[in-house]
JSON list of C-alpha atoms and ligand atoms in Angstrom, two decimals:
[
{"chain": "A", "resi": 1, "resn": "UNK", "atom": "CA", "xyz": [-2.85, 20.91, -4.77]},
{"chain": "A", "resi": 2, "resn": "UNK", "atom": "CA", "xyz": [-1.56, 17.67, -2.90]},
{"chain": "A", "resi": 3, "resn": "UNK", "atom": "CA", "xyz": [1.53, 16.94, -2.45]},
{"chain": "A", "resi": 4, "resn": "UNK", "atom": "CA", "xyz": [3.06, 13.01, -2.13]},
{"chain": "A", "resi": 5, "resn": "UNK", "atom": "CA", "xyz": [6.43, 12.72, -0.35]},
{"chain": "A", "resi": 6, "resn": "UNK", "atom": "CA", "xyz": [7.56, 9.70, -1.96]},
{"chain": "A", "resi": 7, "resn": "UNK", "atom": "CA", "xyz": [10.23, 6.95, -3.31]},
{"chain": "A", "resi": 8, "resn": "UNK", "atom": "CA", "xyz": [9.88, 4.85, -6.26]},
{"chain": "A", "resi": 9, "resn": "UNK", "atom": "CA", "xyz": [7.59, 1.81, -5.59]},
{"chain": "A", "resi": 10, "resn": "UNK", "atom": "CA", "xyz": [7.11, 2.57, -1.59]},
{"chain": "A", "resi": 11, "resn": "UNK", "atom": "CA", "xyz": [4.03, 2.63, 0.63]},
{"chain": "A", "resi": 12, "resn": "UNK", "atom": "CA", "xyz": [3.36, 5.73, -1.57]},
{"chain": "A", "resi": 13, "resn": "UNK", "atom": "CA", "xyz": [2.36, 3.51, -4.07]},
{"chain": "A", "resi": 14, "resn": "UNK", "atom": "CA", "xyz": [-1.40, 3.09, -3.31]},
{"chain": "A", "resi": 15, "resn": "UNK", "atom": "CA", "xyz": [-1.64, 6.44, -2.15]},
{"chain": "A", "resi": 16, "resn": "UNK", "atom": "CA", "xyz": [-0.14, 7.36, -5.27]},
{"chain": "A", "resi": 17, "resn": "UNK", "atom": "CA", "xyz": [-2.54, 4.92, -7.15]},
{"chain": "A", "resi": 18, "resn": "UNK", "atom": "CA", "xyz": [-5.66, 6.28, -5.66]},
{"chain": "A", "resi": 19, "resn": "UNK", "atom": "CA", "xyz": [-4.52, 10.26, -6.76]},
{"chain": "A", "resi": 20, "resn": "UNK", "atom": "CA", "xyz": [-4.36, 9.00, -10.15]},
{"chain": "A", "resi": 21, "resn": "UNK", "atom": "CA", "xyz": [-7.54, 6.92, -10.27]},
{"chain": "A", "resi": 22, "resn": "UNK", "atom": "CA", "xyz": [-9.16, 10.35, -8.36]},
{"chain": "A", "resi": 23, "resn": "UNK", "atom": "CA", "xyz": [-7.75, 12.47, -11.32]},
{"chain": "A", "resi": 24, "resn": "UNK", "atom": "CA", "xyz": [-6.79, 15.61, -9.02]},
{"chain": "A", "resi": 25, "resn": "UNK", "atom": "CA", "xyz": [-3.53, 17.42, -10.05]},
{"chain": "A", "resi": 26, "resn": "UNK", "atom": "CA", "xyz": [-1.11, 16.26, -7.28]},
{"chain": "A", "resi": 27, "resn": "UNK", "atom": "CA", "xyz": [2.90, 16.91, -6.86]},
{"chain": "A", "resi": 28, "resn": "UNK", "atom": "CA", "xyz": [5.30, 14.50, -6.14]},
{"chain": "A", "resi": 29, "resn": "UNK", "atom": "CA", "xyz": [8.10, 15.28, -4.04]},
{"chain": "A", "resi": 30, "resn": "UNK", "atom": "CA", "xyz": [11.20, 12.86, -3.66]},
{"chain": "A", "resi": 31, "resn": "UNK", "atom": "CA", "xyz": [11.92, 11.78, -0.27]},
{"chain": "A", "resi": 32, "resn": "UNK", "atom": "CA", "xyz": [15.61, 10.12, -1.62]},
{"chain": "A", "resi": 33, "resn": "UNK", "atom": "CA", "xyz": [16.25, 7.14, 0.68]},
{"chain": "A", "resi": 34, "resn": "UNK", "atom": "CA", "xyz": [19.53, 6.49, -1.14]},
{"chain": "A", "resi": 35, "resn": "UNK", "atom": "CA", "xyz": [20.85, 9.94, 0.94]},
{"chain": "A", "resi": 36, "resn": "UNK", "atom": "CA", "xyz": [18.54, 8.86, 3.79]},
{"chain": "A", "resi": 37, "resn": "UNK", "atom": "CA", "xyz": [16.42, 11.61, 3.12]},
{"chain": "A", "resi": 38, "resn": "UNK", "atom": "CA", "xyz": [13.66, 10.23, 5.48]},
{"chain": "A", "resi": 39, "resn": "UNK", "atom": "CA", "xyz": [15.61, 10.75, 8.51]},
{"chain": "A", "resi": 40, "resn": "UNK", "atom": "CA", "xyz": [16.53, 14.65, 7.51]},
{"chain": "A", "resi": 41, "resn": "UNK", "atom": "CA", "xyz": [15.36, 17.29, 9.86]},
{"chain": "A", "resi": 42, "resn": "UNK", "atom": "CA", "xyz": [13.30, 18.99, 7.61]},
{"chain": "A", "resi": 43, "resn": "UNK", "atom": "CA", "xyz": [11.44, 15.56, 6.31]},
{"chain": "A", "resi": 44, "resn": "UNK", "atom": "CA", "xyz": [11.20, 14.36, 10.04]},
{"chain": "A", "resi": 45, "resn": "UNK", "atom": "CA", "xyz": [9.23, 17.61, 10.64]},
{"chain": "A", "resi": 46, "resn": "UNK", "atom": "CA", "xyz": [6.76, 15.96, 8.78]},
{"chain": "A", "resi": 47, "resn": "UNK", "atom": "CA", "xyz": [6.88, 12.86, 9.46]},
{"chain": "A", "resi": 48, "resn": "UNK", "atom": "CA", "xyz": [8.46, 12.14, 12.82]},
{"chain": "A", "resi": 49, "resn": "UNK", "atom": "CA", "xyz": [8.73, 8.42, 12.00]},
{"chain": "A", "resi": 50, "resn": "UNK", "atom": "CA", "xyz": [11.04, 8.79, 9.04]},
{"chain": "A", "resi": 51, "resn": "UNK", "atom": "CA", "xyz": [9.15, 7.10, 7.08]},
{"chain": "A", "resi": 52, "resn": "UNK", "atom": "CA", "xyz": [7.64, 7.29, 3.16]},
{"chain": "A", "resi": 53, "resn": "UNK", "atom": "CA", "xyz": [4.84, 8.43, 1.87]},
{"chain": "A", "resi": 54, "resn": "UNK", "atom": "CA", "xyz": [3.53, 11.68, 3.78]},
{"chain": "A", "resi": 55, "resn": "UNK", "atom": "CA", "xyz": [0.81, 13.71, 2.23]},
{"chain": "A", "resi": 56, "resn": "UNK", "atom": "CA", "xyz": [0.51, 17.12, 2.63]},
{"chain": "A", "resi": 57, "resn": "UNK", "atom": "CA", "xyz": [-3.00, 18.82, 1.70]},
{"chain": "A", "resi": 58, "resn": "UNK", "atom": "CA", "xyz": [-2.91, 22.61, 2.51]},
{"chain": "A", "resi": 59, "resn": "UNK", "atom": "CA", "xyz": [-2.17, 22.66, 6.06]},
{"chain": "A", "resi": 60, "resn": "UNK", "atom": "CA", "xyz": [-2.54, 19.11, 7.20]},
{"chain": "A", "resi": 61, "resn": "UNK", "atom": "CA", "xyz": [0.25, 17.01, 7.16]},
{"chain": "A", "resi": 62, "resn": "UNK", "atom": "CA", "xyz": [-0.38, 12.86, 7.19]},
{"chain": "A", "resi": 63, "resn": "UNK", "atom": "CA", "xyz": [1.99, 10.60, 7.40]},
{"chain": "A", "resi": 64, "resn": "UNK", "atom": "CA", "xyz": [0.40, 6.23, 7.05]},
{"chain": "A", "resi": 65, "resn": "UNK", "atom": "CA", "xyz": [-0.45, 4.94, 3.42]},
{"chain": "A", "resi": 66, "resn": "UNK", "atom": "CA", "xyz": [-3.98, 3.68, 4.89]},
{"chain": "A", "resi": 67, "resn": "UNK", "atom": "CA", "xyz": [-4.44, 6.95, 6.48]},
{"chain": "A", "resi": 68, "resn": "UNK", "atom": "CA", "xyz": [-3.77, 9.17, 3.97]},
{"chain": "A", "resi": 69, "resn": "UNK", "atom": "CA", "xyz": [-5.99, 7.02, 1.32]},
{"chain": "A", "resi": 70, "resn": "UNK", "atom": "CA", "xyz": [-8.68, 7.38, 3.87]},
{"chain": "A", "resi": 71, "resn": "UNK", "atom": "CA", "xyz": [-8.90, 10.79, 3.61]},
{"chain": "A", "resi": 72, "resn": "UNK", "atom": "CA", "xyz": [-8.64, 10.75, 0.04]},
{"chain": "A", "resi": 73, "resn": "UNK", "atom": "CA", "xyz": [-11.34, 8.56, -0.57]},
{"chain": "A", "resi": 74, "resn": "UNK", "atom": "CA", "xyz": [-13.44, 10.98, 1.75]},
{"chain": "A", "resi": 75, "resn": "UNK", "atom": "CA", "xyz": [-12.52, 14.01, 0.31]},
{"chain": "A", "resi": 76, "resn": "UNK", "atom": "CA", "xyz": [-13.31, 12.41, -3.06]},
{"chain": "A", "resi": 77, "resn": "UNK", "atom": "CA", "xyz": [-16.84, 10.72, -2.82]},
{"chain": "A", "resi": 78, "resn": "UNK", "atom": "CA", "xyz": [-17.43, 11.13, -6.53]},
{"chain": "A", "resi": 79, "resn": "UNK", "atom": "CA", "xyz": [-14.52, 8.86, -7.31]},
{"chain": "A", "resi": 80, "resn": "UNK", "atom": "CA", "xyz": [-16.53, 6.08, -5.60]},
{"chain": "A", "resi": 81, "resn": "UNK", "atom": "CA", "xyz": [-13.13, 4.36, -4.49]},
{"chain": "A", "resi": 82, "resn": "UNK", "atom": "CA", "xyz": [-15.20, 3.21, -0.83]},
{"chain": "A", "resi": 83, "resn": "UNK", "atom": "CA", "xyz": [-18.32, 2.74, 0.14]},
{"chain": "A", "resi": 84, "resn": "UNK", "atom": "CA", "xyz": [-20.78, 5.80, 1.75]},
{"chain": "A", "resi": 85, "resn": "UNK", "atom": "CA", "xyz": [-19.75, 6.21, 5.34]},
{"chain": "A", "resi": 86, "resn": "UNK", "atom": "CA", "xyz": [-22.35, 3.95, 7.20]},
{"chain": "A", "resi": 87, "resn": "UNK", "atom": "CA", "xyz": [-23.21, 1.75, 4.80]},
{"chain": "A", "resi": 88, "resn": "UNK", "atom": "CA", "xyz": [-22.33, -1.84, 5.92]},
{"chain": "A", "resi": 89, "resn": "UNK", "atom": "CA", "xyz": [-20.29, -2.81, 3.13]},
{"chain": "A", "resi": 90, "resn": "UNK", "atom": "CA", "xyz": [-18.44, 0.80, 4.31]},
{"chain": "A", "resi": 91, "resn": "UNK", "atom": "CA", "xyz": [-17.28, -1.63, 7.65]},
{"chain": "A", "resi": 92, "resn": "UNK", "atom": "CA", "xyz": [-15.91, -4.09, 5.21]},
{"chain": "A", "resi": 93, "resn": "UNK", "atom": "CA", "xyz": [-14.02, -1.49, 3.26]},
{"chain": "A", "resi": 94, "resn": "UNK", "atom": "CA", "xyz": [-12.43, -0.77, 6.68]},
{"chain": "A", "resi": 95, "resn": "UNK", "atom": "CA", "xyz": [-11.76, -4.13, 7.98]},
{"chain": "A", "resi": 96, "resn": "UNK", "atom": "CA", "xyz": [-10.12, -4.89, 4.34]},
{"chain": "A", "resi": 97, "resn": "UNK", "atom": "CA", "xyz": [-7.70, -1.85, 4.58]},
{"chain": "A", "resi": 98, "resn": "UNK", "atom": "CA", "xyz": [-6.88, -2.59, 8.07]},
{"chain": "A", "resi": 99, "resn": "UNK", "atom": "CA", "xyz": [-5.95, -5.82, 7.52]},
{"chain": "A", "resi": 100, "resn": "UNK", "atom": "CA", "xyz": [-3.72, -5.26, 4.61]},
{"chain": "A", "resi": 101, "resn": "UNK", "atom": "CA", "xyz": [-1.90, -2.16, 6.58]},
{"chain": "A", "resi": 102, "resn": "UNK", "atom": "CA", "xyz": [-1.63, -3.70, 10.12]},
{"chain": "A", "resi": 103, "resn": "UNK", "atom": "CA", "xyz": [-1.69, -7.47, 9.56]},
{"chain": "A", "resi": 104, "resn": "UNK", "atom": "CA", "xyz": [-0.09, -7.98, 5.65]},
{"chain": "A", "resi": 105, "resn": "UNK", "atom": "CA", "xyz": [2.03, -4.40, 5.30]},
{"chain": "A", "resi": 106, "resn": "UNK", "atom": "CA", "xyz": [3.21, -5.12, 8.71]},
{"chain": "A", "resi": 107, "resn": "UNK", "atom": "CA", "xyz": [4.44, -8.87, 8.17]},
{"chain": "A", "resi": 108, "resn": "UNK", "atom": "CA", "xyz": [5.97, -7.87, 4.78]},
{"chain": "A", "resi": 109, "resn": "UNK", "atom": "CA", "xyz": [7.88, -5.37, 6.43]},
{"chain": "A", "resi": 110, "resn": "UNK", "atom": "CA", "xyz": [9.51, -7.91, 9.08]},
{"chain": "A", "resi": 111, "resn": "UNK", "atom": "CA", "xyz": [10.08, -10.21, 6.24]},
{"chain": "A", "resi": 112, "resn": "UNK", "atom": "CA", "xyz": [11.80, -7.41, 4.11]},
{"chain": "A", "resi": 113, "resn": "UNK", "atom": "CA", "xyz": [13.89, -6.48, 7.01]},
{"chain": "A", "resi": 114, "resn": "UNK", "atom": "CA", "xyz": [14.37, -9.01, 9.83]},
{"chain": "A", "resi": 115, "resn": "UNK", "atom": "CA", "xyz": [17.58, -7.75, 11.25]},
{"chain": "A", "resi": 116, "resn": "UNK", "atom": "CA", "xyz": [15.22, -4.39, 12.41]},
{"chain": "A", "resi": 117, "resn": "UNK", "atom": "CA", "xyz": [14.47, -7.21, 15.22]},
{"chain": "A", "resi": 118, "resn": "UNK", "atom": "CA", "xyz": [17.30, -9.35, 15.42]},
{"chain": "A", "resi": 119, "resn": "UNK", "atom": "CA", "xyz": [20.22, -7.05, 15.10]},
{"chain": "A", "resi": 120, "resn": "UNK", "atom": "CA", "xyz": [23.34, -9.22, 13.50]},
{"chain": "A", "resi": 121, "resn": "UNK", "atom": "CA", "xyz": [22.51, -12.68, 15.06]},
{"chain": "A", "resi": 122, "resn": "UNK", "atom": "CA", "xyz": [22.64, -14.27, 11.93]},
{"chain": "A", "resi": 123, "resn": "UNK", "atom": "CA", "xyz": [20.73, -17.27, 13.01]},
{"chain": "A", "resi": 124, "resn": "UNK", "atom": "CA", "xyz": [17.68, -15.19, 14.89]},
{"chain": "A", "resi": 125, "resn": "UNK", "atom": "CA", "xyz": [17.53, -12.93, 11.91]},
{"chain": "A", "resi": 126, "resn": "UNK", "atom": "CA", "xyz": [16.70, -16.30, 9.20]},
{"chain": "A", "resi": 127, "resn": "UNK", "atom": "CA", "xyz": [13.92, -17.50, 12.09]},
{"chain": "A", "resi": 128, "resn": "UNK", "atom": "CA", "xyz": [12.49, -14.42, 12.52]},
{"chain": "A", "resi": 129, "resn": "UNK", "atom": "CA", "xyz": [12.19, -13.71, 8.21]},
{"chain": "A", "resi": 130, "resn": "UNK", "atom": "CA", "xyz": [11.14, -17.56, 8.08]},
{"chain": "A", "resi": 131, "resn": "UNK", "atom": "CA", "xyz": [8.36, -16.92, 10.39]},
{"chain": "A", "resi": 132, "resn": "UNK", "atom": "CA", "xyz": [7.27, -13.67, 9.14]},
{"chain": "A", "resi": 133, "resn": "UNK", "atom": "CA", "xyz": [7.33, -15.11, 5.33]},
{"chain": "A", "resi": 134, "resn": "UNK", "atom": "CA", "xyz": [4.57, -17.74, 6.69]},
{"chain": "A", "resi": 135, "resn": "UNK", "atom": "CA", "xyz": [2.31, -15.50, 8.02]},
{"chain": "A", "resi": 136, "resn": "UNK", "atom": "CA", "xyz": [2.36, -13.14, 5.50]},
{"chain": "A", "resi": 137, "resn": "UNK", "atom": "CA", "xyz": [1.33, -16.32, 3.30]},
{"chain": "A", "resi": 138, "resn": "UNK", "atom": "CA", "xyz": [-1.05, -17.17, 5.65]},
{"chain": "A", "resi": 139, "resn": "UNK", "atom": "CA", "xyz": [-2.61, -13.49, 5.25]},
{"chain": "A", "resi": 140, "resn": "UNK", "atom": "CA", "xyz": [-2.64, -13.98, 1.68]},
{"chain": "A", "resi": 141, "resn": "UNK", "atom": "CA", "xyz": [-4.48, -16.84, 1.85]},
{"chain": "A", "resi": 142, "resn": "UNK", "atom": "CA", "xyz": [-7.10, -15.45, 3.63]},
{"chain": "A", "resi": 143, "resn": "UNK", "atom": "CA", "xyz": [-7.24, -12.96, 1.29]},
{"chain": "A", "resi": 144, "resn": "UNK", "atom": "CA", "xyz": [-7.65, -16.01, -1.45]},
{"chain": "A", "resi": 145, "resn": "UNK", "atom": "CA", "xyz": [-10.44, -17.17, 0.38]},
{"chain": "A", "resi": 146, "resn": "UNK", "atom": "CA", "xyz": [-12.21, -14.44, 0.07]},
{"chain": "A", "resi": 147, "resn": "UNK", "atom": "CA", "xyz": [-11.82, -13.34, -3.26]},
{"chain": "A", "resi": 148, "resn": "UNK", "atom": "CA", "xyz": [-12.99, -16.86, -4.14]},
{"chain": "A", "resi": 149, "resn": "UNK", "atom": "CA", "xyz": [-15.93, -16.63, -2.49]},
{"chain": "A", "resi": 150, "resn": "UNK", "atom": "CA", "xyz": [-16.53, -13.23, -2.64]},
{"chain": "A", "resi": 151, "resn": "UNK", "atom": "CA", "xyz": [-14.29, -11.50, -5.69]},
{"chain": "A", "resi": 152, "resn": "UNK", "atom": "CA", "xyz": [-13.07, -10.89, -8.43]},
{"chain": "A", "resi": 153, "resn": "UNK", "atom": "CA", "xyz": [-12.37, -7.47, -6.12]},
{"chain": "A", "resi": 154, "resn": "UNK", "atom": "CA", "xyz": [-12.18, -6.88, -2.13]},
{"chain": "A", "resi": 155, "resn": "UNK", "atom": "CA", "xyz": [-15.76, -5.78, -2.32]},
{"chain": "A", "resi": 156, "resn": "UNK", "atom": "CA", "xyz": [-16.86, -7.89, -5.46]},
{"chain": "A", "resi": 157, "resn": "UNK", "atom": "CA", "xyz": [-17.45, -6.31, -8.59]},
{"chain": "A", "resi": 158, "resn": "UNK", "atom": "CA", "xyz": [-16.99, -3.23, -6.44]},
{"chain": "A", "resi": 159, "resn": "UNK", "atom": "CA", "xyz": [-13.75, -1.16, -7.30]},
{"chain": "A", "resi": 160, "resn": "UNK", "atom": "CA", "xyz": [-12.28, 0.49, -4.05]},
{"chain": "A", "resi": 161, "resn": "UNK", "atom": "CA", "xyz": [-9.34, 1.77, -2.41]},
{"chain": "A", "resi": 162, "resn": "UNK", "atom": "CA", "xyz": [-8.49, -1.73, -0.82]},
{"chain": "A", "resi": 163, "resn": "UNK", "atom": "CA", "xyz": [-7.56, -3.33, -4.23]},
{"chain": "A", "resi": 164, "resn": "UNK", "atom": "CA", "xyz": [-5.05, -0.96, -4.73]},
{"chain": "A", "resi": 165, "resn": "UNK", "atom": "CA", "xyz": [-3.22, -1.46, -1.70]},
{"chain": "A", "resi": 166, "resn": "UNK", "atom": "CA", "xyz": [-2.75, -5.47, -2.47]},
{"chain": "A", "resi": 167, "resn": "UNK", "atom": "CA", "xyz": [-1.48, -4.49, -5.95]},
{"chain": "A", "resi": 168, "resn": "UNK", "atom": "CA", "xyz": [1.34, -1.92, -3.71]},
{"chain": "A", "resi": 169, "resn": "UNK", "atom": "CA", "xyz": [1.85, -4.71, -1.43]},
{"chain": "A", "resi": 170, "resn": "UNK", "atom": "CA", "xyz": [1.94, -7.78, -4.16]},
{"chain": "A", "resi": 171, "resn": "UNK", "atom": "CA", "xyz": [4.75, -5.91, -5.61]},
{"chain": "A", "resi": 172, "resn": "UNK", "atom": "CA", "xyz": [6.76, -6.06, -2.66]},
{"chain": "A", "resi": 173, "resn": "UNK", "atom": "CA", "xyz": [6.26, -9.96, -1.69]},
{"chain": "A", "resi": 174, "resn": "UNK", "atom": "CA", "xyz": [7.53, -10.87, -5.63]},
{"chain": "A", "resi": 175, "resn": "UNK", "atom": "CA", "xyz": [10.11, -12.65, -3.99]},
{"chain": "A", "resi": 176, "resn": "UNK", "atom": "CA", "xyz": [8.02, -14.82, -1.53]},
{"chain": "A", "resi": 177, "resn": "UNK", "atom": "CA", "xyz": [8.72, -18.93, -2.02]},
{"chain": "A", "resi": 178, "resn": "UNK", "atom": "CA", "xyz": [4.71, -18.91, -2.33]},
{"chain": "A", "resi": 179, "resn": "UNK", "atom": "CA", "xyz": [4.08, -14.94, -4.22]},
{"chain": "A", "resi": 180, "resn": "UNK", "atom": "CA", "xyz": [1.08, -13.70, -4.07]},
{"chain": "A", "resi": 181, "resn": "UNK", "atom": "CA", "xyz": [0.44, -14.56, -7.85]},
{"chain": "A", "resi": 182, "resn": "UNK", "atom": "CA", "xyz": [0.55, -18.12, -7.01]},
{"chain": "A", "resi": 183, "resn": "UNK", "atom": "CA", "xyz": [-2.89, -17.58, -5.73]},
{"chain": "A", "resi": 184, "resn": "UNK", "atom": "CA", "xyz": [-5.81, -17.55, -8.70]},
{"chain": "A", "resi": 185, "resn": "UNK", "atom": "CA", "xyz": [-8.01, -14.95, -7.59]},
{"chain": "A", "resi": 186, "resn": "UNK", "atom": "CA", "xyz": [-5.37, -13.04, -6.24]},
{"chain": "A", "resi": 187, "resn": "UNK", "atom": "CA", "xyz": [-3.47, -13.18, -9.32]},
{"chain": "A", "resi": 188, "resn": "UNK", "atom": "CA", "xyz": [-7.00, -12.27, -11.12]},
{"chain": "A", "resi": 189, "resn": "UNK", "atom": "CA", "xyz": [-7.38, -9.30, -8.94]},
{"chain": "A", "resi": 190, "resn": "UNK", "atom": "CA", "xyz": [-3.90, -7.84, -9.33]},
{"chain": "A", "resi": 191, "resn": "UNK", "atom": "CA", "xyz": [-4.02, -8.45, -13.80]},
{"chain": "A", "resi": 192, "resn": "UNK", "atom": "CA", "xyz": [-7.69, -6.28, -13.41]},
{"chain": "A", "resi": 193, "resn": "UNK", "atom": "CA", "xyz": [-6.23, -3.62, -10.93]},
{"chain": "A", "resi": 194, "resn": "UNK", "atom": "CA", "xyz": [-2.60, -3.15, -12.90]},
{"chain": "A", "resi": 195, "resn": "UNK", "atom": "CA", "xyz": [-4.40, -3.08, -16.12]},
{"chain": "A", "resi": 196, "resn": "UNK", "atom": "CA", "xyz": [-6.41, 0.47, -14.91]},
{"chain": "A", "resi": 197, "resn": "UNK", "atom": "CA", "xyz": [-4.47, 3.47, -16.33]},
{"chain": "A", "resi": 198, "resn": "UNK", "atom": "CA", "xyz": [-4.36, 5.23, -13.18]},
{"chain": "A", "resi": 199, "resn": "UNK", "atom": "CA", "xyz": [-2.16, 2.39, -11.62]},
{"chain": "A", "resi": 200, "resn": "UNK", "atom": "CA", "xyz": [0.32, 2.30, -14.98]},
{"chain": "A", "resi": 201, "resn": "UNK", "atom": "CA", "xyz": [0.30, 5.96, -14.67]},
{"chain": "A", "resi": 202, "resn": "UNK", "atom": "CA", "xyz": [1.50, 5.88, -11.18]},
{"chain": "A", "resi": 203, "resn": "UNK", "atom": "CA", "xyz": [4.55, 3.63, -11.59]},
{"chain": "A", "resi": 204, "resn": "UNK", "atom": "CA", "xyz": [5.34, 5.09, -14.60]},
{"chain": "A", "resi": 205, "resn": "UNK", "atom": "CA", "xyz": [5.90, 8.86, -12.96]},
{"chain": "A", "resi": 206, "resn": "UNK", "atom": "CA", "xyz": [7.54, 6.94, -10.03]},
{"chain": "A", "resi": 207, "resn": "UNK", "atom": "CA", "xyz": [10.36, 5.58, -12.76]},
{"chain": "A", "resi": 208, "resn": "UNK", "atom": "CA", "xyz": [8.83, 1.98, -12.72]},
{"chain": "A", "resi": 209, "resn": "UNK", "atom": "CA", "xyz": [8.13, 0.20, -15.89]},
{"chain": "A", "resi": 210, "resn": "UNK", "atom": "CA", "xyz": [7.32, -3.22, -16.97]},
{"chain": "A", "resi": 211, "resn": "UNK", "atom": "CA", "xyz": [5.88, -6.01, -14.65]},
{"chain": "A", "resi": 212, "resn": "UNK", "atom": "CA", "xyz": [4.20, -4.49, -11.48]},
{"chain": "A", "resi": 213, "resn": "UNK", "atom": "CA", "xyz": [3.20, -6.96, -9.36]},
{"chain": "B", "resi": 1, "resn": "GSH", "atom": "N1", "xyz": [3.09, 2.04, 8.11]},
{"chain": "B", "resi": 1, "resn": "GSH", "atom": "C1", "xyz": [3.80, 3.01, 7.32]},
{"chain": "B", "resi": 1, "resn": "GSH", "atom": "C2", "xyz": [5.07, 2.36, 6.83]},
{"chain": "B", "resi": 1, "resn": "GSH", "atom": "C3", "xyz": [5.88, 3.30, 5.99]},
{"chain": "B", "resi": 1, "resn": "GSH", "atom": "C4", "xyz": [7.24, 2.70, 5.69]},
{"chain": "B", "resi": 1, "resn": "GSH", "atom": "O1", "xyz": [7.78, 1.84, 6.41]},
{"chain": "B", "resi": 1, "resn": "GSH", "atom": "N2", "xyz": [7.84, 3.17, 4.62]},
{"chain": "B", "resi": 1, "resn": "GSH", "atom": "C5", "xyz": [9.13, 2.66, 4.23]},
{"chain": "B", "resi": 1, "resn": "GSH", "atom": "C6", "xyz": [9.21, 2.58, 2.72]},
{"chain": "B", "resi": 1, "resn": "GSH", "atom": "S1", "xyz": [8.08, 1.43, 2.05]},
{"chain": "B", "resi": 1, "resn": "GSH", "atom": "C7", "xyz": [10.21, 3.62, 4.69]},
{"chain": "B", "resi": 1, "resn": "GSH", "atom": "O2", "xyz": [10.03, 4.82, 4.68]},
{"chain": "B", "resi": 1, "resn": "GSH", "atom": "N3", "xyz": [11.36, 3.09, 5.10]},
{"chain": "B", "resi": 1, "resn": "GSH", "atom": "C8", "xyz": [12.48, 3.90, 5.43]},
{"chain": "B", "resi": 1, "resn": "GSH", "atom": "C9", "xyz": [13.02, 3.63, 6.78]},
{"chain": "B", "resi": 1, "resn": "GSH", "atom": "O3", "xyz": [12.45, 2.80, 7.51]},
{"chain": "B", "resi": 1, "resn": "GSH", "atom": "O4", "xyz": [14.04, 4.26, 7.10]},
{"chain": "B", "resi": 1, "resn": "GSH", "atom": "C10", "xyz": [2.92, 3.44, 6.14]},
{"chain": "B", "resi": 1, "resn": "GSH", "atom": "O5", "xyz": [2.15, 2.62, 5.63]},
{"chain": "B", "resi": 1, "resn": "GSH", "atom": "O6", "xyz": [2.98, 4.62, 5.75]}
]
């Protein structure tokens, strides 16, 4: 059986999503952040970046959202949640997730927590979370222009893993000046995805309820 190392509403989220939408049994283990949990010995044995989610299936250990729904999506081809490997649309699949885990995830997280960077210079720490809230919404617009041309979903009518990574990360830029809601098709995209069972099942056994993203 799998198990998630996670925290309510962390980058276990789409992991978490894609377990559900799979439908195999999976455990969830609470990494508690509020005792710093992620930085025990025993979690960093795991995960030597201290970091949420880490999935362990049998003996492999995998710590990186994107990672870890990678492998899930290949050890689950009958859940159809990606393309067949080669396929061209397959590359897209790939260059979607990447994007959202390197370029959005990545921005979010400077946003989120600027003084990681800046340390306590107050002044440094607003420029750097300005500048990082712009390019996220730069990110997300490209993300707009694609779903216009190409949606409703990452890889059109397509379901895949992809859309439920914008719905984990969506939940975490609520606060933007410009959300990602703000944006149509995004905002179309993220009513379909958070509408699927799988996805209110996931928040729900994380303790969220109500609006997700
Ligand atoms: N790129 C990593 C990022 C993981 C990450 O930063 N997780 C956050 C929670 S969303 C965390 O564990 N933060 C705790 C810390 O930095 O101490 C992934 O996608 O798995």
């Amino acid at each position: 059986m799998y198990q998630l190392h996670y925290f309510p509403g962390n980058a276990n989220a789409a992991p978490h999503m894609v377990l559900e939408e799979i439908g195999r049994r999976h455990e969830l283990v609470l990494v508690d952040r509020a005792m710093n949990a992620q930085k025990s010995n025993d979690y960093l044995k795991l995960n030597p970046n201290g970091r949420i989610p880490t999935l362990i299936d049998g003996d492999l250990v995998l710590f990186e959202a994107a990672a870890i729904i990678l492998h899930l999506v290949d050890q689950h081809p009958e859940a159809d949640l990606a393309p067949r490997i080669g396929a061209r649309e397959r590359a897209k699949f790939y260059q979607w997730m990447i994007f959202l885990t390197n370029s959005l995830q990545e921005e979010l997280m400077i946003w989120q927590y600027p003084d990681r960077l800046t340390g306590s210079d107050v002044a440094a720490t607003e420029i750097v979370r300005q500048g990082a809230e712009k390019r996220a919404g730069a990110y997300l617009d490209v993300i707009e222009q694609h779903l216009t041309a190409n949606g409703p979903l990452f890889l059109g009518d397509k379901l895949s893993a992809a859309d439920f990574y914008l719905v984990m990360l969506a939940r975490w830029a609520r606060p933007m000046a410009n959300p990602p809601r703000a944006r149509p098709h995004i905002a179309n995209l993220l009513d379909k995805i958070t509408a699927l069972p799988a996805v209110r099942r996931a928040y729900a056994r994380e303790g969220i309820t109500g609006e997700i993203c």
